[in-house]
Amino acid sequence: MAHKLPDLPYAYDALEPYYDEQTVRIHHDKHHQGYVDGLNKAEDSLEKARESGDYSGIRALEKAAAFNGSGHILHTLFWQSMCSPSTAQGKPSGHLAEAIDKDFGSFEKFKAHFSAATREVEGSGWGILAYRPMDGKLVVLQAEKHQNLTQWGVIPILVCDVWEHAYYLKYQNRRAEWVEAFWNIVDWAAAGERFCEVAGC
Ligand code: MN3
């Protein structure tokens, strides 16, 4: 079944003033849609290759599937990582808060680590808080593009998009300001639920 662009879990202007309506609209309706379309196209072509036995384009197809598939997954999680600043909680609570304290020393240390990693992504990419089932730890990762620099098996919990399309209209080249603004609209309640789903608390 073809992948579909999920609706935003809030109105286009719900993240103002930290994340402006125009950027959210273009980012969701155009950019995220592009990854959904790209993934569907790649998977359709892979099915045709299996049917015909012609794998001459396999490198490009697998690359397109990884790029667009990761783009679709991370954008879906990105929209779920945020909420209106009037309902944002400011920091995590419960099991996720305990796990962050245990694995990063404190919430403040985690925040500084995540902000630095996200600001310093080389080129286009993401800051990612992920759960690593192998040893039950939370880790901060950068992603270049959508799919490079992962650790196999990790499950992303909270993500911040630092492709220029994510912030350029409002923040221009001031990526650090966008990362700082992001903290005002993080939906920690939703992140806590995702953490407990995968960590089993
Ligand atoms: Mn994006």
CSV table of C-alpha atoms in Angstrom, one decimal, residues 5-134:
chain,number,residue,atom,x,y,z
A,5,LEU,CA,1.4,12.3,3.9
A,6,PRO,CA,0.1,12.3,7.5
A,7,ASP,CA,-2.0,15.3,8.5
A,8,LEU,CA,-0.3,17.7,11.0
A,9,PRO,CA,-1.4,17.0,14.5
A,10,TYR,CA,-2.2,20.8,15.0
A,11,ALA,CA,-3.1,23.9,12.9
A,12,TYR,CA,-0.4,25.3,10.6
A,13,ASP,CA,0.0,28.3,12.9
A,14,ALA,CA,0.0,26.4,16.2
A,15,LEU,CA,3.7,26.6,16.7
A,16,GLU,CA,3.9,30.4,16.3
A,17,PRO,CA,5.9,32.5,17.2
A,18,TYR,CA,8.8,30.0,17.4
A,19,TYR,CA,7.9,28.2,14.2
A,20,ASP,CA,6.1,30.3,11.6
A,21,GLU,CA,3.0,29.3,9.7
A,22,GLN,CA,4.5,29.8,6.2
A,23,THR,CA,7.5,27.6,6.9
A,24,VAL,CA,5.3,24.9,8.5
A,25,ARG,CA,3.0,25.0,5.5
A,26,ILE,CA,5.7,24.7,2.8
A,27,HIS,CA,7.7,22.2,4.9
A,28,HIS,CA,4.8,19.9,5.5
A,29,ASP,CA,2.8,20.3,2.2
A,30,LYS,CA,5.7,20.4,-0.2
A,31,HIS,CA,8.9,19.0,1.3
A,32,HIS,CA,7.4,16.2,3.4
A,33,GLN,CA,5.1,15.3,0.5
A,34,GLY,CA,8.1,15.1,-1.7
A,35,TYR,CA,9.7,12.4,0.5
A,36,VAL,CA,6.4,10.4,0.5
A,37,ASP,CA,6.2,10.6,-3.3
A,38,GLY,CA,9.9,9.7,-3.6
A,39,LEU,CA,9.5,6.7,-1.4
A,40,ASN,CA,6.4,5.4,-3.2
A,41,LYS,CA,8.2,5.8,-6.5
A,42,ALA,CA,11.3,4.0,-5.3
A,43,GLU,CA,9.3,1.1,-3.9
A,44,ASP,CA,7.2,0.9,-7.0
A,45,SER,CA,10.4,0.7,-9.1
A,46,LEU,CA,11.9,-2.0,-6.8
A,47,GLU,CA,8.7,-4.1,-7.3
A,48,LYS,CA,9.1,-3.7,-11.1
A,49,ALA,CA,12.7,-4.7,-10.8
A,50,ARG,CA,11.8,-7.9,-8.9
A,51,GLU,CA,9.2,-8.7,-11.5
A,52,SER,CA,11.4,-8.2,-14.5
A,53,GLY,CA,14.6,-9.4,-12.9
A,54,ASP,CA,16.3,-6.2,-14.3
A,55,TYR,CA,18.5,-4.9,-11.4
A,56,SER,CA,20.6,-2.5,-13.5
A,57,GLY,CA,19.3,0.5,-11.6
A,58,ILE,CA,19.5,-1.1,-8.1
A,59,ARG,CA,22.1,1.3,-6.6
A,60,ALA,CA,20.0,4.4,-7.4
A,61,LEU,CA,16.8,2.7,-6.3
A,62,GLU,CA,18.1,1.5,-2.9
A,63,LYS,CA,19.6,4.9,-2.3
A,64,ALA,CA,16.3,6.6,-3.2
A,65,ALA,CA,14.4,4.2,-0.9
A,66,ALA,CA,16.8,4.9,2.0
A,67,PHE,CA,16.8,8.7,1.5
A,68,ASN,CA,13.1,9.2,1.0
A,69,GLY,CA,12.1,6.5,3.4
A,70,SER,CA,14.2,8.1,6.2
A,71,GLY,CA,13.0,11.5,5.2
A,72,HIS,CA,9.3,10.4,5.5
A,73,ILE,CA,9.9,8.7,8.9
A,74,LEU,CA,11.9,11.6,10.4
A,75,HIS,CA,9.4,14.3,9.2
A,76,THR,CA,6.5,12.2,10.6
A,77,LEU,CA,8.3,12.1,13.9
A,78,PHE,CA,9.3,15.8,13.6
A,79,TRP,CA,5.7,17.0,13.5
A,80,GLN,CA,4.9,14.7,16.5
A,81,SER,CA,7.9,16.1,18.4
A,82,MET,CA,6.3,19.6,18.6
A,83,CYS,CA,3.2,21.2,20.0
A,84,SER,CA,1.9,24.7,20.7
A,85,PRO,CA,4.1,26.7,23.1
A,86,SER,CA,1.0,27.2,25.3
A,87,THR,CA,0.8,23.4,25.9
A,88,ALA,CA,4.6,22.6,25.7
A,89,GLN,CA,5.9,21.3,29.0
A,90,GLY,CA,9.4,22.7,28.9
A,91,LYS,CA,11.1,19.5,30.1
A,92,PRO,CA,10.4,15.8,30.2
A,93,SER,CA,8.8,14.0,33.2
A,94,GLY,CA,8.4,10.5,34.5
A,95,HIS,CA,10.4,7.6,33.0
A,96,LEU,CA,11.9,9.6,30.1
A,97,ALA,CA,13.1,12.3,32.6
A,98,GLU,CA,14.7,9.6,34.7
A,99,ALA,CA,16.3,7.9,31.7
A,100,ILE,CA,17.7,11.3,30.5
A,101,ASP,CA,19.2,12.0,33.9
A,102,LYS,CA,20.7,8.5,34.0
A,103,ASP,CA,22.2,8.5,30.5
A,104,PHE,CA,23.2,12.2,30.1
A,105,GLY,CA,23.8,13.3,33.7
A,106,SER,CA,21.0,15.8,33.8
A,107,PHE,CA,18.3,17.4,31.6
A,108,GLU,CA,20.5,20.5,31.2
A,109,LYS,CA,23.5,18.4,30.0
A,110,PHE,CA,21.3,16.5,27.6
A,111,LYS,CA,19.9,19.8,26.2
A,112,ALA,CA,23.4,21.3,25.7
A,113,HIS,CA,24.5,18.1,24.0
A,114,PHE,CA,21.5,17.8,21.7
A,115,SER,CA,21.7,21.5,20.9
A,116,ALA,CA,25.4,21.3,20.0
A,117,ALA,CA,25.0,18.2,17.9
A,118,THR,CA,22.0,19.7,16.1
A,119,ARG,CA,23.7,23.0,15.4
A,120,GLU,CA,26.8,21.3,14.1
A,121,VAL,CA,25.3,18.9,11.6
A,122,GLU,CA,27.5,19.3,8.5
A,123,GLY,CA,25.2,20.4,5.7
A,124,SER,CA,21.6,19.2,5.7
A,125,GLY,CA,20.3,16.9,8.4
A,126,TRP,CA,18.9,16.3,11.8
A,127,GLY,CA,19.5,16.2,15.6
A,128,ILE,CA,18.1,13.0,17.0
A,129,LEU,CA,17.4,11.7,20.5
A,130,ALA,CA,17.1,7.9,20.1
A,131,TYR,CA,16.7,4.8,22.2
A,132,ARG,CA,19.2,2.0,21.6
A,133,PRO,CA,17.5,-1.3,22.5
A,134,MET,CA,20.8,-3.3,22.5
